[in-house]
Each structure stands twice: as C-alpha cells, then as structure tokens.
Coordinates of C-alpha atoms and ligand atoms in Angstrom, one line a residue:
M1 CA 0.0 0.0 0.0
K2 CA 1.3 3.4 -1.0
Q3 CA 2.0 6.2 1.5
R4 CA -0.2 9.3 0.9
S5 CA 1.1 12.9 0.8
P6 CA 0.3 14.8 3.9
V7 CA -2.6 17.3 3.9
Y8 CA -0.3 20.4 4.2
V9 CA 1.3 19.5 0.8
S10 CA -2.1 19.6 -0.9
I11 CA -2.9 22.9 0.9
A12 CA 0.4 24.4 -0.2
S13 CA -0.1 23.3 -3.8
I14 CA -3.7 24.7 -3.8
L15 CA -2.5 28.0 -2.4
T16 CA 0.2 28.3 -5.1
I17 CA -2.3 27.5 -7.8
L18 CA -4.8 30.0 -6.4
L19 CA -2.1 32.7 -6.3
V20 CA -1.1 32.1 -9.9
V21 CA -4.6 32.0 -11.2
Y22 CA -5.8 35.1 -9.3
Y23 CA -2.6 36.9 -10.3
M24 CA -3.2 36.1 -14.0
F25 CA -7.0 36.7 -14.2
V26 CA -7.4 39.6 -11.7
Q27 CA -4.1 41.3 -12.5
E28 CA -4.1 43.7 -9.6
S29 CA -2.2 42.7 -6.5
T30 CA -5.1 44.1 -4.5
F31 CA -6.8 40.6 -4.7
L32 CA -4.7 39.8 -1.7
S33 CA -7.1 42.0 0.4
S34 CA -10.2 40.8 -1.4
P35 CA -12.8 38.7 0.5
Y36 CA -13.3 36.6 -2.7
F37 CA -9.7 35.5 -2.7
W38 CA -9.7 34.5 1.0
G39 CA -13.1 32.9 0.6
T40 CA -11.8 30.7 -2.2
V41 CA -8.8 29.9 0.0
V42 CA -10.8 28.9 3.0
I43 CA -13.2 26.8 0.9
S44 CA -10.3 25.1 -0.9
I45 CA -8.6 24.3 2.4
I46 CA -11.8 22.8 3.8
L47 CA -12.3 20.7 0.7
A48 CA -8.6 19.5 0.8
M49 CA -9.2 18.5 4.4
I50 CA -12.4 16.6 3.6
H51 CA -10.6 14.9 0.8
H52 CA -7.8 13.9 3.1
A53 CA -10.2 12.6 5.7
I54 CA -12.0 10.4 3.2
G55 CA -8.5 9.2 2.1
D56 CA -7.9 8.3 5.8
L57 CA -11.1 6.2 5.9
I58 CA -10.2 4.3 2.7
E59 CA -6.6 3.9 4.0
N60 CA -8.0 2.3 7.3
D61 CA -10.2 0.0 5.3
Q62 CA -7.3 -1.2 3.1
F63 CA -5.0 -1.5 6.1
K64 CA -7.3 -4.1 7.6
K65 CA -7.0 -6.3 4.6
L66 CA -3.1 -6.4 4.7
T67 CA -1.2 -9.3 6.1
D68 CA 0.6 -8.8 9.4
A69 CA 4.0 -8.5 7.7
E70 CA 2.6 -5.9 5.2
K71 CA 1.0 -4.0 8.1
A72 CA 4.4 -3.9 9.9
Q73 CA 6.2 -2.8 6.7
Y74 CA 3.6 -0.1 6.1
L75 CA 3.9 1.3 9.6
E76 CA 7.7 1.2 9.4
D77 CA 7.6 3.2 6.0
K78 CA 5.1 5.7 7.6
K79 CA 7.8 6.8 10.1
I80 CA 10.0 8.2 7.4
P81 CA 9.3 11.9 7.0
Y82 CA 7.4 12.7 3.7
F83 CA 10.1 14.8 2.1
K84 CA 12.9 12.5 3.0
A85 CA 11.0 9.6 1.4
L86 CA 10.2 11.8 -1.7
Y87 CA 13.9 12.6 -2.0
A88 CA 14.9 9.0 -1.7
S89 CA 12.4 7.9 -4.3
A90 CA 14.1 10.1 -6.9
F91 CA 17.2 7.9 -6.6
K92 CA 15.6 4.5 -6.0
K93 CA 17.0 1.8 -8.3
Q94 CA 15.0 -1.4 -8.9
S95 CA 16.3 -4.7 -7.6
A96 CA 17.4 -7.5 -10.0
T97 CA 14.0 -9.3 -9.8
E98 CA 12.1 -6.0 -10.4
E99 CA 14.4 -5.4 -13.4
K100 CA 13.3 -8.8 -14.8
D101 CA 9.7 -7.8 -14.7
I102 CA 10.2 -4.7 -16.8
L103 CA 12.7 -6.1 -19.3
I104 CA 11.5 -5.6 -22.9
D105 CA 12.2 -8.6 -25.0
H106 CA 14.4 -7.2 -27.7
G107 CA 17.9 -7.0 -26.3
F108 CA 20.7 -6.8 -28.8
D109 CA 24.4 -7.4 -28.4
G110 CA 24.0 -7.7 -24.6
I111 CA 22.2 -4.3 -24.4
M112 CA 18.8 -4.6 -22.7
E113 CA 15.9 -2.3 -22.7
L114 CA 13.9 -1.7 -19.6
D115 CA 10.4 -0.4 -19.5
N116 CA 11.1 1.9 -16.7
Q117 CA 8.3 4.1 -15.3
L118 CA 9.0 7.8 -15.6
P119 CA 10.2 9.4 -12.3
K120 CA 7.4 11.0 -10.4
W121 CA 9.1 14.4 -10.2
W122 CA 9.5 14.4 -14.0
L123 CA 5.8 13.5 -14.5
G124 CA 4.8 16.1 -11.9
L125 CA 6.8 18.9 -13.7
F126 CA 5.4 17.7 -17.1
Y127 CA 1.8 17.8 -16.0
F128 CA 2.3 21.0 -14.2
G129 CA 3.8 22.5 -17.4
V130 CA 0.9 21.3 -19.5
V131 CA -1.7 22.7 -17.1
Y132 CA 0.2 26.0 -16.7
C133 CA 0.4 26.4 -20.4
V134 CA -3.4 26.0 -20.8
V135 CA -4.1 28.4 -17.9
Y136 CA -1.6 30.9 -19.3
M137 CA -3.0 30.8 -22.8
I138 CA -6.6 31.3 -21.5
S139 CA -5.6 34.2 -19.4
Y140 CA -3.5 35.6 -22.3
F141 CA -6.4 35.6 -24.6
T142 CA -9.2 36.5 -22.3
T143 CA -7.5 39.0 -19.9
D144 CA -4.9 41.7 -20.2
F145 CA -2.3 39.5 -18.6
A146 CA 1.2 39.7 -20.1
H147 CA 0.3 41.9 -23.0
Q148 CA 3.2 44.3 -23.7
Y149 CA 1.0 47.0 -25.2
V150 CA -1.4 47.0 -22.3
E151 CA 1.4 47.1 -19.9
Y152 CA 3.1 49.9 -21.8
D153 CA -0.1 51.9 -21.8
A154 CA -0.7 51.5 -18.1
E155 CA 2.9 52.5 -17.3
Y156 CA 2.8 55.4 -19.7
K157 CA -0.4 56.7 -18.1
A158 CA 1.0 56.3 -14.6
Q159 CA 4.2 58.2 -15.6
T160 CA 2.4 61.1 -17.3
A161 CA 0.0 61.3 -14.2
S162 CA 3.0 61.5 -11.9
I163 CA 4.7 64.1 -14.0
A164 CA 1.4 66.1 -14.1
E165 CA 1.2 65.7 -10.3
Y166 CA 4.8 66.9 -9.9
V167 CA 4.2 69.9 -12.1
K168 CA 1.0 70.8 -10.3
N169 CA 2.8 70.6 -6.9
T170 CA 5.9 72.4 -8.0
P171 CA 5.3 76.1 -8.4
P172 CA 7.1 77.5 -11.5
P173 CA 10.3 79.5 -10.7
T174 CA 9.9 83.3 -10.2
I175 CA 12.6 85.9 -10.6
D176 CA 13.4 85.5 -6.9
D177 CA 14.1 81.8 -6.9
A178 CA 15.1 81.1 -10.6
V179 CA 18.6 79.7 -10.8
Y180 CA 21.0 79.2 -13.7
S181 CA 21.7 75.6 -14.6
P182 CA 23.6 74.3 -17.6
D183 CA 21.1 71.5 -17.7
N184 CA 18.4 73.9 -18.9
I185 CA 20.4 75.3 -21.9
A186 CA 19.1 72.8 -24.4
A187 CA 15.5 73.2 -23.4
G188 CA 16.0 77.0 -23.4
E189 CA 17.3 76.9 -26.9
E190 CA 14.1 75.3 -28.0
V191 CA 12.0 78.0 -26.3
F192 CA 14.3 80.6 -28.0
K193 CA 13.7 79.0 -31.5
T194 CA 10.0 79.0 -31.1
N195 CA 9.5 82.5 -29.4
C196 CA 12.4 84.7 -29.9
V197 CA 14.3 83.9 -33.0
S198 CA 12.0 86.0 -35.3
C199 CA 13.3 89.2 -33.7
H200 CA 16.6 88.3 -32.1
N201 CA 17.8 86.0 -34.9
A202 CA 19.6 82.7 -34.9
G203 CA 21.9 82.4 -32.0
G204 CA 20.7 85.7 -30.6
A205 CA 22.8 87.6 -33.2
G206 CA 20.2 90.4 -33.3
G207 CA 17.8 91.9 -35.8
I208 CA 14.6 93.7 -34.8
G209 CA 15.6 93.0 -31.2
P210 CA 19.1 93.7 -30.0
N211 CA 22.1 91.4 -30.2
L212 CA 22.0 89.2 -27.1
T213 CA 25.6 87.9 -27.4
D214 CA 27.5 91.1 -26.8
N215 CA 28.1 93.1 -23.6
A216 CA 26.0 96.1 -24.6
W217 CA 22.5 96.3 -22.9
I218 CA 19.7 98.8 -23.3
N219 CA 17.8 97.5 -20.3
Q220 CA 19.7 96.7 -17.1
P221 CA 17.1 96.4 -14.3
E222 CA 18.9 93.6 -12.5
K223 CA 22.4 93.1 -11.2
T224 CA 23.1 89.7 -12.6
L225 CA 22.8 88.8 -16.3
F226 CA 20.7 85.7 -15.6
K227 CA 18.1 87.8 -13.6
N228 CA 18.2 90.6 -16.0
V229 CA 17.1 88.3 -18.8
F230 CA 14.5 86.7 -16.6
N231 CA 13.1 90.2 -15.8
M232 CA 13.0 91.2 -19.5
V233 CA 11.2 88.1 -20.6
E234 CA 8.8 88.2 -17.6
N235 CA 8.0 91.9 -17.8
G236 CA 9.0 92.9 -21.3
S237 CA 10.7 96.2 -22.2
P238 CA 9.3 99.4 -20.6
N239 CA 10.5 101.3 -23.7
N240 CA 9.5 99.1 -26.6
P241 CA 6.3 97.1 -26.7
A242 CA 7.8 94.9 -29.4
M243 CA 9.6 93.0 -26.6
Q244 CA 6.5 91.8 -25.0
A245 CA 6.0 90.6 -21.4
F246 CA 6.1 86.9 -22.2
G247 CA 5.7 85.8 -18.5
K248 CA 3.0 88.3 -17.5
N249 CA 1.0 87.7 -20.7
G250 CA 1.0 84.0 -19.9
V251 CA 2.8 83.1 -23.2
L252 CA 5.7 81.4 -21.3
T253 CA 5.7 79.7 -17.9
G254 CA 8.3 80.3 -15.2
F255 CA 10.0 77.1 -16.2
D256 CA 10.3 78.3 -19.9
I257 CA 11.7 81.6 -18.7
Q258 CA 14.2 79.9 -16.5
D259 CA 15.3 77.8 -19.4
V260 CA 15.5 80.5 -22.0
S261 CA 17.4 82.7 -19.5
A262 CA 20.0 79.9 -19.1
Y263 CA 20.3 79.8 -22.9
I264 CA 20.9 83.6 -23.2
Y265 CA 23.4 83.4 -20.3
H266 CA 25.1 80.6 -22.1
I267 CA 25.4 82.4 -25.5
N268 CA 26.4 85.7 -23.8
Q269 CA 28.9 84.4 -21.2
E270 CA 30.1 81.1 -22.5
Q271 CA 30.5 81.7 -26.2
P272 CA 32.2 84.3 -28.2
P273 CA 29.9 87.3 -29.2
I274 CA 28.5 87.4 -32.7
T275 CA 30.1 90.6 -34.0
V276 CA 29.0 92.8 -36.9
A277 CA 31.8 91.2 -39.0
N278 CA 30.1 87.9 -38.4
G279 CA 26.6 89.0 -39.3
G280 CA 25.6 90.2 -35.8
A281 CA 23.7 93.4 -35.1
A282 CA 25.7 96.4 -33.9
P283 CA 25.8 96.8 -30.1
Q284 CA 22.9 98.8 -28.5
G285 CA 22.8 100.4 -25.1
T286 CA 25.7 100.7 -22.6
P287 CA 28.3 98.1 -21.6
A288 CA 27.2 96.1 -18.6
T289 CA 29.2 95.0 -15.6
W290 CA 27.2 92.0 -14.3
E291 CA 27.7 90.6 -10.8
K292 CA 28.4 87.0 -10.5
Ligands
HEC1 C1 8.6 90.9 -31.8 C2 10.0 91.0 -31.6 C3 10.6 90.4 -30.4 C4 10.5 89.1 -30.0 C5 9.6 88.0 -30.5 C6 11.3 89.0 -28.7 N1 12.0 90.1 -28.5 FE1 13.4 90.5 -27.1 N2 13.5 92.4 -27.7 C7 12.9 92.9 -28.8 C8 13.2 94.4 -28.9 C9 12.8 95.3 -29.9 C10 14.0 94.6 -27.8 C11 14.6 96.0 -27.3 C12 13.7 96.5 -26.3 C13 14.1 97.9 -25.8 O1 14.5 98.7 -26.7 O2 14.0 98.2 -24.7 C14 14.2 93.3 -27.0 C15 14.9 93.2 -25.9 C16 15.2 92.0 -25.3 C17 16.1 91.8 -24.2 C18 16.9 92.9 -23.5 C19 18.0 93.3 -24.4 C20 18.6 94.6 -24.0 O3 19.7 95.0 -24.6 O4 18.0 95.4 -23.2 C21 16.2 90.5 -23.9 C22 17.0 89.9 -22.9 C23 15.3 89.9 -24.8 N3 14.7 90.8 -25.6 C24 15.0 88.5 -24.8 C25 14.0 88.0 -25.6 C26 13.6 86.6 -25.5 C27 14.3 85.6 -24.5 C28 12.6 86.4 -26.3 C29 11.8 85.2 -26.6 C30 11.2 84.6 -25.4 C31 12.4 87.7 -27.0 N4 13.3 88.6 -26.5 C32 11.5 87.8 -28.0 C33 12.1 92.3 -29.7 C34 11.6 91.0 -29.5

C-alpha cells in the first residue's frame, strides 16, 4: 500500500495554484485583500481536508486487509518523513527481480531495454507545465495578462500622471528663486527658437531685437545677467512694446523663462559674441558689468 502525501502538501499546492490563477486573471495585486480570494482559499482548504479525511477512511479500510507482515512494513515506512521519502524515491534503483519484470524482450548485443516508469518528479513537472500552459493561454487571450502594449499603456499613463502631479505641486520659478543651470540650456534653446528667433535672430545675433551675445545692454534692471534676462522676458521692455512681457502675458511659464534665460546666459557668457563682422547686429545700449 502506498504512502499518501500529507494534507499540508495539498494545501500548499492549492495556495500556489490560487495565487497564480488570481494573479493572472485579476491582475491587480489588490486581490490579496479581497474577501473573494480569501473565501476561495478557505473553501479550498476545507475541501482539501475533507478529501484527506475520506482518504484516511479508505486507508484504514485497506489497512485491515493487509497481512501482518505488510502491516508492519507499512507502519515502518510511515515513520520516514514525507520529504525524505520523496527525495529517496528520486534515486531509487530497482532490484534484479524487479528489473526482470520490466525487461523488454528485444535486447541486442547484450544491451537490454527496460520499460522503466518515468520518475514522479519528472511527470509532476510535465503535467504542471501542460496545465500551466493552458491556464496561461486562456488568461493571455481572455484578460490583459502579459500583453506588452497594455502594460506599456498603463505604465505610460502612470508616468504622465505622476509628471502632471509633480508639475502641479511644484510652483514655477519666479525671478526670486530662478537659478541658472547648464542642464536647462538645451530646453532654453528650443524656447528661443519658437518664441524669440524671429526678432533676435539665430543664436541671438540680433535683428529687430538687440544682439544678445554682446556686452551692450539697453535694459539693465537687475544686477546679474541671468536675472536681467528673466526680468526682461517676464515683464517685457518698458520702452519698446515689441519686446512683450512673455511671462506676464501667460505666453511662457516660469519654467520656460528659467530655461531661456539659461540659454541667453550661455550664448552671452560662455560663447564668443557674434560681432558685426560675423553678421551680428551692432551693439545697442551701454556696456554692462554683471555681478556673478
Ligand atoms: C517681436 C520681436 C521680439 C520678440 C519675439 C522678442 N524680442 Fe526680445 N526684444 C525685442 C526688442 C525690440 C528689444 C529691445 C527693447 C528695448 O529697446 O528696450 C528686445 C529686448 C530684449 C532683451 C533685452 C536686451 C537689451 O539689450 O536690453 C532681452 C534679454 C530679450 N529681448 C530677450 C528675448 C527673449 C528671450 C525672447 C523670446 C522669449 C524675445 N526677446 C522675443 C524684440 C523682440
């Protein structure tokens, strides 16, 4: 008579299967707090225990029919812990008499073929693989499980939502707290190309608006160059309405102004000026001495 697997092994397998199936079909990990999930778990455990109890009854009945020697052997085997026996069974070799029983009758050249049973662990893995494949395919075709596009969409939405949240909670820089950062130059160049290039020309060389690469400035309301540019773009020029108040008018945000100010600082301080000889506009205003 065979030893049966203990009930906790069945319960552990059921729990694993339930987790996998819920994870695939429900998708959200919130199922762990759902009463349906725990309801299924409790019902499955009760069923497993009933199944095991019925198994006990059958086992008792069969036990009575055994001879005394078989009974003793069975009780002896039962003392070996389940996992130890399982491990040992993976390496069990048949005896010479057992080998005779499974010998297939077409040996050749002294080589014999045995009709061995497949190892249990191998069969177990095989059946698990087959069942898992079916469950996986059903969930793939009937739910959103493991679809790259769906996952991408969900992640994309989460990312944009978190960016929107960040922007909402981060007030745009003002002239008081804006800071120069080389990281903003590239973004500032884009703002410049869209909003400023029509008057200030490519690279800030100057046209309708003054040359922004030289050291001559008409307007010098602030002490540092970066803040001076911020001020001009925020408030516009008091003398010439052509240079509109991009910030006050709501055309550009504080972030845009911080970026474009970094760009102007960069072309003014970190690059050689575009002189008249190189196609730049002639200096306008008075030479500036900016504080650091
Ligand atoms: C419609 C044309 C026009 C556009 C567009 C324009 N500006 Fe101007 N800008 C001018 C003019 C004209 C002046 C000179 C104002 C004055 O004389 O006070 C000026 C002045 C400035 C000054 C001060 C220069 C100085 O010497 O005082 C800065 C800085 C400046 N602009 C930056 C920008 C930026 C950055 C943008 C884009 C966001 C921009 N401008 C878009 C026409 C323009």
